[in-house]
Every structure is written in C-alpha cells, then in structure tokens.
Amino acid sequence: MKEAGKPKGEPRGAATPGLRPGGRSARVQATVHAAVRDLLAMHDRSELSVPQVAARAGVTPSTIYRRWGDLQELLADVALERLKPETDPIDTGSLRSDLELWLEQYREEMSSAPGAALIHDVLASIDRPLGAAQCCTFSKQQFAVMTARAAARGEAVPDLDTIVDVCLAPIVYRILFGDTVPGAGYVEGLVARLLAGLEPRPAR
Amino acid sequence: MKEAGKPKGEPRGAATPGLRPGGRSARVQATVHAAVRDLLAMHDRSELSVPQVAARAGVTPSTIYRRWGDLQELLADVALERLKPETDPIDTGSLRSDLELWLEQYREEMSSAPGAALIHDVLASIDRPLGAAQCCTFSKQQFAVMTARAAARGEAVPDLDTIVDVCLAPIVYRILFGDTVPGAGYVEGLVARLLAGLEPRPAR
DNA sequence: GGATAAAAGCAAATAATTTGCGTTAGTGGG
DNA sequence: CCCACTAACGCAAATTATTTGCTTTTATCC
C-alpha cells in the first residue's frame, strides 16, 4: 500500500525547486540524480531499483523514498531535467528552416530508445502530472524564441498552440504509440502543413 | 530486481491472446480483470496492489506475477481491453461530421481522469510497447471505416496517417501533457484543418 | 480415458517499502 | 559569532511486496 493521494502532508517536494536550497539537500539531490543517470547508462532499466540508486549515491533508501516517493517519481524528475533545453534554437534565417531543424533534431533524439524512455518517464509520474506539462512548456518556449525572431523579421507567424498541434504532437504521438515510424522528409511535411495554413487564416 | 529484458523465456504471454483459451486460464483472466476494474472504480489507484487484486479475484499473487509480471503490465492489459472500440463509428452522412462526432466523443472520454488513466496505463507497459501500438490501431480502424464509407459516397478522403497526425495526435498530446485543455470547438477546428488540405489545391 | 504439459496453488525465501526515532546541519534571530 | 529551531538525513525494525521451488489441478491432444 503506497499512500493515499488526498491528505498528503507535502512530505515530498518537487525535489528540484527549493525546499532547502542550501548545502546538503542540494548535494544529495545532485548525487542521487547522478546515480540514476549512471545506472541508467550502464544497466537495463528493468534492473534499476531504489535501493540500488541509494547505494550508488551513498544515501539510505529511506532518504529517496521520503523525498521522491518512489522510483517513478525519481525517474520523472531526472528525465525532466534532461529534457530541459540548454540552449536557444539555432537561428537559420527563416522560421521554416528553424522549425525544420529543431523538429528534426527532436524527432531524431526522441526516436531512440533512451530518448523515448525519457518521455515515458516524465509521463509515468502520477503524483505530478505537472512534469509533463512542464516538458511541453519547454518546447513551447523554444517555439516562442523562433517565432519572435521571425516576427521581428516581418514573417507571418503561427500561434504557439498551432505549432504544437500541427508539428510537435504528431511526432510525439508516433513515438509513444509506435505507429509508423517517421522517416526522412516527415518533418518537412509537418512544417509545410503548418505554414501552408498561414495566409488562408484558418478558424481558431 | 525485476528480471532482465533480453533473455526472457516467454513465461508471460500477452495474456489476452490464446495461451490456453480453454476453461480455467480464461476464467482466471476474466476474474482478475474484473477485480482490477472493480478496485479501480472503488479505491484510488495509489492503493492498488497485486496482492489486493489477487485477493479479490480469488487467486494467489504468484499467479498474477507469473502471468503478467507486475502491476503495470496488468493495468495495461486491462486498459487496452477497455480502449477497444465495441462498435463501428456512427454514420452521419459525411466524413466531416463522422470525424467530428467520433473525435469529440474521444476527447470527452479521454479528458476525464479515468480516461486519461487508461492511456497512461497503456503507455506504462514496458515489456510490451505493442499495447500502445494496438491502441493506435484501434483508432485507425475506426477511421478506416469512416473513410471507406466516405469514399463509397464519392467524397475525397485523406490518408489514415494524416487523420492521425492532424486530428488525433493533438488531442492525445494535450491530454497527456496537460497543455491547454481543449474546449468547445477544438475538434471542429482540427477536422477543418484536415479537410482544408484536400480539395482546395489552388490555395497559394 | 490416459498421457502430457501449461497454468495454478502453496509456502518459504528474498527484496522492497514504510515508519519511528535519534542525529546532523542549514537558517534565522539575537 | 553563537544559539535555538527545524528540515532533511541515517539507522534499524516492522511491514509488505515479489520471487521461486515444488506440488497439484486441469485443458488439450492422442
């Protein structure tokens, strides 16, 4: 029996944000995250357990349980951090190629087994569907940078939600549901569809 | 430690298909499925455990472990069955309204907490990403029925993959990633976007 | 009907998770 | 700078979940 979901007394924080930004707490978090990354890189994820992570991180299992709740939450936390973009999207001079480049790179990365695992981990978090939302926010922020630049150049730009719907969602959907794997030229088609709907002003 | 993923000796089957279609095996499967559904309807999913399901189903836990592996696999199996459409999509006379009706119903159902949980459960299955693919296949089969009817009426019909990309993927994406929740009129917009790309080629 | 083997039951062994309590170490007030 | 305060950690016992070896039941095929 895990724990009821209703009257939870907030024992576990979101881990990343500041519970006690200070020394030890942050140190433990970093160590545990590193341990997860290492173990994930070495063994198969089916042989990953909380006690194992704890041992490698040099903390007791109860520390992890108290702070993250269970393995899924911990994995989601780690995955979210890895999904956070570290740099702004490359500026190629046009929205079309900016999008094509970024989306193609995203597709490439998330089509791989480890990439898909990241998305799965983020989605698996039960107590915190916030993680998935944040993951989506990351992408939208990247799109926002691109459209801002495009708008500054005088290009007509689509809505952020529309970019997500037309270009990002299909990629993610196909990865998650293992539908026909997107091949070369797929991303170009999505972007073309997005930009084709620009001048004609679709209802929204 | 769960079990390695590579050299698995096929101890657990896909559960639903025929390992031993006959009497007892099928009976146990039905009982266990029912137990999961009942418990899921009663308590919160955080207080759902294999031993609990076993107790309610009147089987020993080891039976469940041997057959499904773990709780996630079992939940995925149950969810997949519930996601299987039991009837053909309603024939309203046009592809546009057929799609609008079906997608709106899908959106409505999967936006709810229990609906979203079904999708999550299907995706959570590790040993069997096939479940998710099958889930996608269900939807495509529904679309196939609609487009076949439309084609018989002489309507121009889009590709199945295109329907998934343009109409289904955005809905699922928004549900999973908790992005801005789709409101009224959302589905109509998606279908409009899909069908807009059909006849009016001249648009330039 | 009887041989065969898959699937289930049972129970002991192992591993994971929870929990109470004492200890360590950031944080804020004097 | 020192002290009180408390969040977060460590430790270990208690609980619960999972695995596993072996036996028994029961479909399935001759």
Coordinates of C-alpha atoms (C1' of nucleotides) in Angstrom, one line a residue:
Chain A
M1 CA 0.0 0.0 0.0
K2 CA 1.6 3.2 -1.1
E3 CA 0.0 6.1 0.5
A4 CA -3.3 7.8 0.0
G5 CA -3.3 10.6 -2.5
K6 CA -5.6 13.0 -0.8
P7 CA -4.4 14.2 2.5
K8 CA -0.8 14.2 1.7
G9 CA 1.1 16.4 4.1
E10 CA 3.5 17.6 1.5
P11 CA 6.4 15.5 2.7
R12 CA 7.8 15.2 -0.7
G13 CA 8.5 18.4 -2.6
A14 CA 9.0 18.8 -6.2
A15 CA 12.6 17.9 -5.5
T16 CA 14.1 20.3 -7.9
P17 CA 12.7 23.5 -6.6
G18 CA 13.9 25.0 -3.3
L19 CA 12.9 23.1 -0.2
R20 CA 16.2 23.9 1.3
P21 CA 18.4 25.2 -1.4
G22 CA 21.3 25.1 0.9
G23 CA 24.2 22.8 1.0
R24 CA 23.3 19.3 2.0
S25 CA 19.9 19.0 0.5
A26 CA 21.1 20.1 -2.9
R27 CA 24.1 17.9 -2.7
V28 CA 22.0 14.8 -2.0
Q29 CA 19.7 15.7 -4.9
A30 CA 22.7 16.1 -7.3
T31 CA 24.3 12.9 -6.1
V32 CA 21.1 10.9 -6.5
H33 CA 20.4 12.3 -9.9
A34 CA 23.9 11.4 -11.0
A35 CA 23.5 7.9 -9.7
V36 CA 20.3 7.4 -11.7
R37 CA 21.9 8.7 -14.8
D38 CA 24.9 6.5 -14.4
L39 CA 22.9 3.4 -13.6
L40 CA 20.6 4.1 -16.5
A41 CA 23.5 4.3 -18.8
M42 CA 25.0 1.1 -17.6
H43 CA 22.4 -1.5 -16.8
D44 CA 19.0 -2.1 -18.3
R45 CA 16.2 -0.1 -16.6
S46 CA 14.4 -3.2 -15.5
E47 CA 17.2 -3.9 -13.1
L48 CA 17.0 -0.4 -11.6
S49 CA 15.8 -0.2 -8.0
V50 CA 15.6 2.4 -5.4
P51 CA 18.0 0.6 -3.0
Q52 CA 20.5 0.3 -5.9
V53 CA 20.3 4.0 -6.6
A54 CA 20.7 4.8 -2.9
A55 CA 23.7 2.6 -2.6
R56 CA 25.5 4.2 -5.5
A57 CA 24.6 7.7 -4.4
G58 CA 25.8 6.9 -0.9
V59 CA 22.5 7.6 0.8
T60 CA 20.0 5.4 2.5
P61 CA 16.9 4.2 0.6
S62 CA 14.6 5.9 3.0
T63 CA 16.0 9.3 2.0
I64 CA 14.9 8.6 -1.5
Y65 CA 11.6 7.3 -0.6
R66 CA 10.8 10.3 1.6
R67 CA 11.9 12.8 -0.9
W68 CA 10.6 11.3 -4.1
G69 CA 8.1 8.8 -3.1
D70 CA 9.0 6.0 -5.4
L71 CA 11.2 5.1 -8.4
Q72 CA 8.8 6.5 -11.0
E73 CA 8.8 9.9 -9.4
L74 CA 12.5 10.0 -9.2
L75 CA 12.9 8.9 -12.8
A76 CA 10.4 11.5 -13.9
D77 CA 12.4 14.1 -12.0
V78 CA 15.6 13.1 -13.7
A79 CA 14.1 12.8 -17.1
L80 CA 12.5 16.3 -16.9
E81 CA 15.9 17.8 -16.1
R82 CA 17.4 16.1 -19.1
L83 CA 14.6 17.3 -21.4
K84 CA 15.2 20.9 -20.4
P85 CA 16.7 22.6 -23.4
E86 CA 20.1 24.1 -22.5
T87 CA 20.4 26.4 -25.5
D88 CA 18.2 28.5 -27.7
P89 CA 17.2 27.1 -31.1
I90 CA 19.6 27.8 -33.9
D91 CA 18.9 30.8 -36.0
T92 CA 18.9 29.8 -39.6
G93 CA 17.3 32.9 -41.0
S94 CA 13.7 31.7 -41.6
L95 CA 11.0 30.3 -39.4
R96 CA 10.6 27.4 -41.8
S97 CA 14.1 26.1 -41.6
D98 CA 14.4 26.9 -37.9
L99 CA 11.4 24.7 -37.2
E100 CA 12.6 22.0 -39.6
L101 CA 16.0 21.9 -37.9
W102 CA 14.7 21.9 -34.4
L103 CA 11.9 19.4 -35.0
E104 CA 14.2 17.0 -36.9
Q105 CA 16.7 17.0 -34.1
Y106 CA 13.9 16.4 -31.6
R107 CA 12.5 13.6 -33.7
E108 CA 15.9 12.1 -34.1
E109 CA 16.6 12.2 -30.4
M110 CA 13.3 11.0 -29.1
S111 CA 13.1 8.2 -31.6
S112 CA 16.0 6.5 -29.9
A113 CA 15.3 4.1 -27.1
P114 CA 16.8 6.3 -24.4
G115 CA 15.0 9.3 -25.8
A116 CA 11.7 7.6 -25.8
A117 CA 12.4 6.4 -22.3
L118 CA 12.7 10.0 -21.1
I119 CA 9.3 10.8 -22.4
H120 CA 7.8 7.7 -20.8
D121 CA 9.4 8.5 -17.5
V122 CA 8.0 12.0 -17.5
L123 CA 4.6 10.7 -18.3
A124 CA 4.7 8.0 -15.7
S125 CA 4.7 10.4 -12.8
I126 CA 1.4 10.0 -11.1
D127 CA 1.6 12.5 -8.3
R128 CA 2.9 15.1 -10.5
P129 CA 1.3 15.4 -14.0
L130 CA 3.0 18.8 -13.7
G131 CA 6.1 17.3 -15.0
A132 CA 4.6 16.5 -18.4
A133 CA 3.1 20.0 -18.6
Q134 CA 6.5 21.5 -17.9
C135 CA 8.0 19.3 -20.6
C136 CA 5.5 20.8 -23.0
T137 CA 6.3 24.2 -21.8
F138 CA 10.0 23.7 -22.7
S139 CA 9.1 23.0 -26.3
K140 CA 6.8 26.0 -26.5
Q141 CA 9.4 28.3 -25.1
Q142 CA 11.7 27.1 -27.9
F143 CA 9.0 27.8 -30.4
A144 CA 8.4 31.2 -28.9
V145 CA 12.0 32.2 -29.5
M146 CA 11.8 31.1 -33.1
T147 CA 8.5 32.9 -33.8
A148 CA 9.7 36.1 -32.0
R149 CA 12.7 36.2 -34.3
A150 CA 10.6 35.5 -37.3
A151 CA 8.1 38.2 -36.4
A152 CA 11.0 40.6 -35.9
R153 CA 12.0 39.8 -39.5
G154 CA 8.5 40.6 -40.6
E155 CA 7.4 37.0 -41.3
A156 CA 3.8 35.9 -40.6
V157 CA 4.0 33.5 -37.6
P158 CA 1.6 30.9 -36.4
D159 CA 0.2 30.5 -32.9
L160 CA 2.3 28.5 -30.4
D161 CA -0.5 26.1 -29.8
T162 CA -0.9 25.6 -33.5
I163 CA 2.8 24.7 -33.9
V164 CA 2.4 22.2 -31.1
D165 CA -0.8 20.7 -32.7
V166 CA 0.5 20.5 -36.2
C167 CA 4.2 19.8 -35.8
L168 CA 5.1 18.5 -32.3
A169 CA 2.1 16.4 -31.4
P170 CA 2.3 14.1 -34.4
I171 CA 6.0 13.4 -33.7
V172 CA 5.4 12.6 -30.1
Y173 CA 2.3 10.6 -30.8
R174 CA 4.1 8.4 -33.3
I175 CA 7.0 7.8 -30.9
L176 CA 4.7 7.0 -28.0
F177 CA 2.3 4.8 -29.8
G178 CA 4.8 3.2 -32.0
D179 CA 2.8 4.0 -35.0
T180 CA 4.5 4.0 -38.4
V181 CA 7.9 5.5 -37.6
P182 CA 8.5 8.8 -39.2
G183 CA 11.2 8.7 -41.9
A184 CA 13.1 11.3 -43.8
G185 CA 11.1 14.1 -45.1
Y186 CA 8.4 13.7 -42.4
V187 CA 9.3 16.8 -40.5
E188 CA 9.4 18.9 -43.7
G189 CA 5.9 17.8 -44.4
L190 CA 4.7 18.8 -41.0
V191 CA 6.2 22.2 -41.2
A192 CA 4.9 22.7 -44.7
R193 CA 1.4 21.9 -43.4
L194 CA 1.8 24.4 -40.7
L195 CA 3.0 27.2 -42.8
A196 CA 0.5 26.5 -45.6
G197 CA -2.2 27.3 -43.2
L198 CA -0.9 30.8 -42.5
E199 CA -2.1 33.1 -45.2
P200 CA -5.6 31.5 -45.6
R201 CA -6.3 32.3 -42.0
P202 CA -7.9 29.2 -40.5
A203 CA -10.5 29.4 -37.8
R204 CA -9.1 29.1 -34.4
Chain B
M1 CA 15.3 -6.7 -9.1
K2 CA 12.6 -7.4 -11.6
E3 CA 14.0 -9.5 -14.4
A4 CA 16.3 -8.9 -17.3
G5 CA 14.6 -7.9 -20.5
K6 CA 16.7 -9.7 -23.0
P7 CA 16.7 -13.4 -22.5
K8 CA 13.2 -13.7 -21.3
G9 CA 12.0 -17.2 -21.8
E10 CA 8.5 -16.2 -22.7
P11 CA 7.0 -17.1 -19.3
R12 CA 4.4 -14.4 -19.6
G13 CA 2.3 -14.3 -22.6
A14 CA 0.3 -11.4 -23.9
A15 CA -2.4 -12.5 -21.5
T16 CA -5.3 -11.7 -23.8
P17 CA -4.4 -13.8 -26.8
G18 CA -4.6 -17.6 -26.7
L19 CA -2.1 -19.3 -24.5
R20 CA -4.7 -21.7 -23.3
P21 CA -8.0 -20.4 -24.4
G22 CA -9.7 -23.1 -22.6
G23 CA -11.6 -23.1 -19.4
R24 CA -9.6 -22.2 -16.4
S25 CA -7.0 -20.0 -17.9
A26 CA -9.6 -17.8 -19.4
R27 CA -11.6 -17.9 -16.3
V28 CA -8.7 -16.6 -14.2
Q29 CA -8.0 -13.9 -16.7
A30 CA -11.6 -12.7 -16.6
T31 CA -11.7 -12.8 -12.8
V32 CA -8.5 -10.9 -12.5
H33 CA -9.6 -8.3 -15.0
A34 CA -12.8 -7.8 -13.2
A35 CA -11.1 -7.5 -9.9
V36 CA -8.9 -4.7 -11.3
R37 CA -11.8 -2.9 -12.8
D38 CA -13.8 -3.1 -9.5
L39 CA -10.9 -2.0 -7.3
L40 CA -10.1 0.8 -9.7
A41 CA -13.7 2.0 -9.5
M42 CA -13.7 1.9 -5.8
H43 CA -10.4 3.0 -4.3
D44 CA -7.8 5.3 -5.6
R45 CA -5.2 3.7 -7.8
S46 CA -2.4 4.6 -5.4
E47 CA -3.8 2.0 -3.1
L48 CA -3.9 -0.7 -5.7
S49 CA -1.6 -3.6 -5.3
V50 CA -1.1 -7.0 -6.8
P51 CA -1.9 -8.9 -3.6
Q52 CA -5.0 -6.9 -3.3
V53 CA -6.2 -7.7 -6.8
A54 CA -5.3 -11.4 -6.2
A55 CA -7.3 -11.5 -3.0
R56 CA -10.4 -10.0 -4.7
A57 CA -10.0 -12.3 -7.7
G58 CA -9.6 -15.3 -5.5
V59 CA -6.2 -16.3 -6.9
T60 CA -2.8 -16.3 -5.4
P61 CA -0.5 -13.3 -6.1
S62 CA 2.1 -15.6 -7.7
T63 CA -0.4 -16.4 -10.4
I64 CA -0.6 -12.8 -11.3
Y65 CA 3.1 -12.2 -11.1
R66 CA 3.7 -15.2 -13.3
R67 CA 1.2 -14.3 -15.9
W68 CA 1.5 -10.5 -16.1
G69 CA 4.8 -9.8 -14.5
D70 CA 3.8 -6.7 -12.5
L71 CA 1.0 -4.4 -11.7
Q72 CA 1.8 -2.1 -14.7
E73 CA 1.6 -4.9 -17.2
L74 CA -1.7 -6.0 -15.7
L75 CA -3.1 -2.5 -15.8
A76 CA -2.0 -2.0 -19.3
D77 CA -3.7 -5.2 -20.3
V78 CA -7.0 -4.2 -18.7
A79 CA -6.8 -0.7 -20.1
L80 CA -6.2 -2.0 -23.6
E81 CA -9.3 -4.0 -23.4
R82 CA -11.3 -1.1 -22.3
L83 CA -10.0 1.1 -25.1
K84 CA -11.0 -1.4 -27.7
P85 CA -14.0 0.1 -29.5
E86 CA -17.0 -2.1 -29.3
T87 CA -18.9 -0.6 -32.2
D88 CA -18.4 1.0 -35.5
P89 CA -18.4 4.8 -35.7
I90 CA -21.8 6.3 -36.3
D91 CA -22.7 7.1 -39.9
T92 CA -23.9 10.7 -40.1
G93 CA -23.7 11.0 -43.8
S94 CA -20.5 12.9 -44.3
L95 CA -16.9 12.3 -43.4
R96 CA -16.6 15.7 -41.7
S97 CA -19.4 15.1 -39.2
D98 CA -18.4 11.5 -38.7
L99 CA -15.0 12.6 -37.7
E100 CA -16.2 15.5 -35.6
L101 CA -18.6 13.3 -33.7
W102 CA -16.1 10.5 -33.1
L103 CA -13.2 12.7 -32.1
E104 CA -15.4 14.9 -29.8
Q105 CA -16.5 11.8 -28.0
Y106 CA -13.0 10.5 -27.8
R107 CA -11.8 13.9 -26.5
E108 CA -14.6 14.0 -24.0
E109 CA -13.9 10.5 -22.7
M110 CA -10.1 10.8 -22.5
S111 CA -10.2 14.2 -20.9
S112 CA -11.7 12.7 -17.8
A113 CA -9.4 11.4 -15.1
P114 CA -10.3 7.7 -15.6
G115 CA -10.0 8.1 -19.4
A116 CA -6.6 9.7 -19.1
A117 CA -5.6 7.0 -16.7
L118 CA -6.4 4.4 -19.4
I119 CA -4.0 6.0 -21.8
H120 CA -1.3 6.3 -19.2
D121 CA -1.7 2.6 -18.2
V122 CA -1.3 1.5 -21.8
L123 CA 1.8 3.6 -22.3
A124 CA 3.3 2.5 -19.0
S125 CA 3.8 -1.0 -20.2
I126 CA 7.5 -1.6 -20.6
D127 CA 7.8 -5.1 -21.8
R128 CA 5.0 -4.6 -24.3
P129 CA 5.1 -1.3 -26.3
L130 CA 2.9 -3.3 -28.5
G131 CA 0.0 -2.3 -26.4
A132 CA 0.3 1.3 -27.3
A133 CA 0.6 0.4 -30.9
Q134 CA -2.5 -1.7 -30.8
C135 CA -4.3 1.2 -29.1
C136 CA -3.4 3.3 -32.1
T137 CA -4.5 0.6 -34.5
F138 CA -7.9 0.7 -32.9
S139 CA -8.4 4.3 -33.7
K140 CA -7.1 3.9 -37.2
Q141 CA -9.5 1.1 -37.8
Q142 CA -12.3 3.4 -36.8
F143 CA -11.0 6.0 -39.2
A144 CA -10.8 3.4 -41.9
V145 CA -14.5 2.6 -41.6
M146 CA -15.4 6.2 -41.9
T147 CA -13.2 6.9 -44.9
A148 CA -14.4 3.8 -46.6
R149 CA -17.9 4.9 -46.3
A150 CA -17.0 8.4 -47.5
A151 CA -15.1 7.1 -50.5
A152 CA -18.1 5.0 -51.4
R153 CA -20.1 8.2 -51.4
G154 CA -17.6 9.7 -53.7
E155 CA -16.0 12.0 -51.2
A156 CA -12.3 12.8 -51.4
V157 CA -10.7 11.2 -48.3
P158 CA -7.4 11.8 -46.6
D159 CA -4.8 9.3 -45.7
L160 CA -5.3 7.4 -42.4
D161 CA -1.9 8.6 -41.1
T162 CA -2.8 12.1 -42.0
I163 CA -6.0 11.9 -39.9
V164 CA -4.0 10.6 -37.0
D165 CA -1.4 13.4 -37.4
V166 CA -3.8 16.2 -37.8
C167 CA -6.8 15.2 -35.7
L168 CA -5.9 12.5 -33.2
A169 CA -2.4 13.3 -32.2
P170 CA -3.1 16.9 -31.0
I171 CA -5.9 15.7 -28.8
V172 CA -3.9 12.9 -27.2
Y173 CA -0.9 15.2 -26.8
R174 CA -2.9 17.8 -25.0
I175 CA -4.4 15.2 -22.7
L176 CA -1.0 13.6 -21.9
F177 CA 1.0 16.7 -21.5
G178 CA -1.7 18.7 -19.8
D179 CA -1.2 21.5 -22.2
T180 CA -4.1 24.0 -22.5
V181 CA -7.2 21.8 -22.3
P182 CA -9.2 21.7 -25.5
G183 CA -12.5 23.4 -25.2
A184 CA -15.6 23.5 -27.3
G185 CA -15.0 23.9 -31.0
Y186 CA -11.5 22.5 -30.8
V187 CA -12.3 19.3 -32.6
E188 CA -14.2 21.2 -35.3
G189 CA -11.0 23.2 -35.9
L190 CA -8.9 20.1 -36.3
V191 CA -11.2 18.4 -38.7
A192 CA -11.5 21.7 -40.7
R193 CA -7.7 21.8 -40.9
L194 CA -7.6 18.2 -42.1
L195 CA -10.2 18.6 -44.8
A196 CA -8.9 22.0 -45.9
G197 CA -5.9 20.3 -47.2
L198 CA -8.0 18.1 -49.5
E199 CA -9.7 19.8 -52.5
P200 CA -8.5 23.4 -52.5
R201 CA -5.2 22.7 -54.0
P202 CA -5.1 26.1 -55.8
A203 CA -4.8 27.9 -52.4
R204 CA -1.5 29.7 -52.7
Chain C
dG1 C1' -9.9 -42.5 -21.0
dG2 C1' -4.8 -41.5 -20.4
dA3 C1' -0.5 -39.2 -21.3
dT4 C1' 1.4 -34.5 -21.4
dA5 C1' 2.3 -30.2 -20.1
dA6 C1' 0.5 -25.5 -19.2
dA7 C1' -1.2 -22.9 -15.6
dA8 C1' -2.5 -22.5 -10.8
dG9 C1' -1.8 -23.2 -5.7
dC10 C1' 1.1 -23.1 -1.6
dA11 C1' 4.7 -21.7 1.2
dA12 C1' 9.4 -20.4 2.1
dA13 C1' 12.9 -17.1 0.8
dT14 C1' 14.2 -12.7 -0.7
dA15 C1' 13.7 -8.0 -1.7
dA16 C1' 11.5 -3.6 -1.4
dT17 C1' 8.9 -0.1 1.2
dT18 C1' 7.4 2.1 5.3
dT19 C1' 8.0 4.0 9.8
dG20 C1' 9.7 5.7 14.4
dC21 C1' 13.3 7.9 16.4
dG22 C1' 17.8 9.8 17.2
dT23 C1' 21.3 12.8 14.7
dT24 C1' 23.2 16.2 11.5
dA25 C1' 23.4 20.6 9.6
dG26 C1' 21.1 24.7 7.1
dT27 C1' 18.6 29.0 8.6
dG28 C1' 17.3 33.0 11.0
dG29 C1' 17.3 35.8 15.4
dG30 C1' 20.0 37.8 18.8
Chain D
dC1 C1' 29.6 34.6 16.4
dC2 C1' 26.5 31.7 19.0
dC3 C1' 22.1 29.7 19.8
dA4 C1' 17.6 27.9 19.1
dC5 C1' 14.8 25.9 15.6
dT6 C1' 13.6 22.6 12.3
dA7 C1' 14.1 20.3 7.7
dA8 C1' 16.3 16.6 6.0
dC9 C1' 19.2 12.6 6.7
dG10 C1' 20.8 8.0 8.8
dC11 C1' 19.7 3.8 11.1
dA12 C1' 17.2 -0.2 12.1
dA13 C1' 13.0 -2.6 13.0
dA14 C1' 8.4 -3.7 11.1
dT15 C1' 5.6 -4.4 7.3
dT16 C1' 4.5 -5.5 2.7
dA17 C1' 5.6 -6.9 -1.9
dT18 C1' 7.9 -10.1 -5.1
dT19 C1' 10.3 -14.2 -6.4
dT20 C1' 10.9 -19.0 -6.6
dG21 C1' 10.8 -24.2 -5.9
dC22 C1' 7.8 -27.6 -5.7
dT23 C1' 3.1 -29.9 -5.8
dT24 C1' -1.5 -30.2 -7.6
dT25 C1' -5.1 -29.2 -10.8
dT26 C1' -6.9 -29.3 -15.5
dA27 C1' -7.0 -28.3 -20.6
dT28 C1' -5.6 -30.4 -24.8
dC29 C1' -4.3 -34.0 -27.8
dC30 C1' -4.0 -38.7 -28.9

